[in-house]
mmCIF file of C-alpha atoms in Angstrom:
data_model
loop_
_atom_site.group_PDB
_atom_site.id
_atom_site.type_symbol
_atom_site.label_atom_id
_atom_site.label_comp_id
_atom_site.label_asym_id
_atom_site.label_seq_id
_atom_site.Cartn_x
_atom_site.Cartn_y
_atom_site.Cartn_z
ATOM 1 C CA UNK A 1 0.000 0.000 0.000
ATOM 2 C CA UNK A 2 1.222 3.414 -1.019
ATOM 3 C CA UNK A 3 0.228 5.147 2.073
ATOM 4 C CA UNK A 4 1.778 8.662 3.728
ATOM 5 C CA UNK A 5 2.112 8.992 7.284
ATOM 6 C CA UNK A 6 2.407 13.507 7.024
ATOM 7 C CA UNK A 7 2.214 16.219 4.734
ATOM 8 C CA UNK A 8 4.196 16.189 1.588
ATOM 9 C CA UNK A 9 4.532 19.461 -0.898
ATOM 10 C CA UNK A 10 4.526 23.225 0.289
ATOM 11 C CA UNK A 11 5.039 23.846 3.865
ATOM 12 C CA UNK A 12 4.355 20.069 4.702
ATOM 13 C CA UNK A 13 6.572 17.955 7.306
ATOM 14 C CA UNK A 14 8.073 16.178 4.068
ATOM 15 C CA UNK A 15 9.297 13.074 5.540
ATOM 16 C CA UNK A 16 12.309 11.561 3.151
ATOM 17 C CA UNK A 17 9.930 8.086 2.743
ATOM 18 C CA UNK A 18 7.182 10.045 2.306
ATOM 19 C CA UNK A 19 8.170 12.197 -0.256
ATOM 20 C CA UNK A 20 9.449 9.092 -2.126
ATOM 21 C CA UNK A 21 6.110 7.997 -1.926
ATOM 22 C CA UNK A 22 4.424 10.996 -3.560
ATOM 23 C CA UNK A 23 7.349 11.226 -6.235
ATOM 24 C CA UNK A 24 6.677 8.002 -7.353
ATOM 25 C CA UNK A 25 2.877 7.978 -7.635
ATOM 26 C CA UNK A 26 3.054 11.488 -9.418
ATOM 27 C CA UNK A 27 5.997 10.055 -11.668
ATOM 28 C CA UNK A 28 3.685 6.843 -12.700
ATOM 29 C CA UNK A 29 1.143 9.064 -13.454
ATOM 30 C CA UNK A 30 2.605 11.185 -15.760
ATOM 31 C CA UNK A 31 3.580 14.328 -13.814
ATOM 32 C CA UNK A 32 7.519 15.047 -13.099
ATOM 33 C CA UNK A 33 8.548 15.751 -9.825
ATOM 34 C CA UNK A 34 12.102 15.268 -10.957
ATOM 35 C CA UNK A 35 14.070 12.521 -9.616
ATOM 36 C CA UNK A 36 12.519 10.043 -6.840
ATOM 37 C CA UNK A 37 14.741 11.058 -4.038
ATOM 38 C CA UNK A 38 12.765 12.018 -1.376
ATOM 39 C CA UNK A 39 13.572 16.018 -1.151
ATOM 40 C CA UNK A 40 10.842 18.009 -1.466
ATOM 41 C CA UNK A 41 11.968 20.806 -3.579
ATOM 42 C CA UNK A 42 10.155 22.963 -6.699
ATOM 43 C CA UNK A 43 9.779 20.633 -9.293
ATOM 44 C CA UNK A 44 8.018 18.040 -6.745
ATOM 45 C CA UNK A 45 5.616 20.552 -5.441
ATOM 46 C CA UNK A 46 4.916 22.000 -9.405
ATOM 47 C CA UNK A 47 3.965 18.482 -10.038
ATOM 48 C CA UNK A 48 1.701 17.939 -7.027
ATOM 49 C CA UNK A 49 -0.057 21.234 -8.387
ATOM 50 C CA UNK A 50 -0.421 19.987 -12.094
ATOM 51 C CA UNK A 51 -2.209 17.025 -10.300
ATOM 52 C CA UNK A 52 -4.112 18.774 -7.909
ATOM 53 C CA UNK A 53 -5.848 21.018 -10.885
ATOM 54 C CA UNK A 54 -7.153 17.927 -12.158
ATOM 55 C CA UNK A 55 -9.801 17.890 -9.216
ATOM 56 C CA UNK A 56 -9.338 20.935 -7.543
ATOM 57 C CA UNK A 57 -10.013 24.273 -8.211
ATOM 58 C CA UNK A 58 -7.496 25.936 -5.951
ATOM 59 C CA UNK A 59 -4.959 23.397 -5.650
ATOM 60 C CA UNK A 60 -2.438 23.740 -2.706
ATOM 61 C CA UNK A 61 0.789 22.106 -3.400
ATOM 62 C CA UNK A 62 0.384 19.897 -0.172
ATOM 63 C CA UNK A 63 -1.124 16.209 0.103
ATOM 64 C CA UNK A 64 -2.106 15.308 2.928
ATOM 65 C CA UNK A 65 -3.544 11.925 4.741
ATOM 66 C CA UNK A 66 -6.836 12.083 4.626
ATOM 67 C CA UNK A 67 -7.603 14.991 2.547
ATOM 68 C CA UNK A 68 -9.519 14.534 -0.664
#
């Protein structure tokens, strides 16, 4: 199970293993976050935007557990 313990993205706890997590969910799904390496920097949060726009109309930058 691909499951995050905290926040990952802008201004989230970005734990190294979760980060990973996100980076390679958003990678299979066709967004870049740049390498899988479990820093949270620019191109990781861009990414977590381009996905959040999907469903969102104010996307964040930040997953969270639990949040839809």
């Amino acid at each position: 199970m691909n499951a995050i313990q905290t926040s990952v993205g802008d201004k989230g706890k970005n734990l190294r293993a979760d980060v990973m997590t996100v980076q390679g969910l958003l990678k299979s799904k066709g967004y870049d976050p740049g390498p899988v390496d479990g820093l949270c920097g620019a191109s990781t949060v861009e990414a977590i935007r381009k996905f959040q726009i999907t469903f969102l109309s104010q996307p964040d930058g930040l997953i969270e557990p639990g949040k839809p």
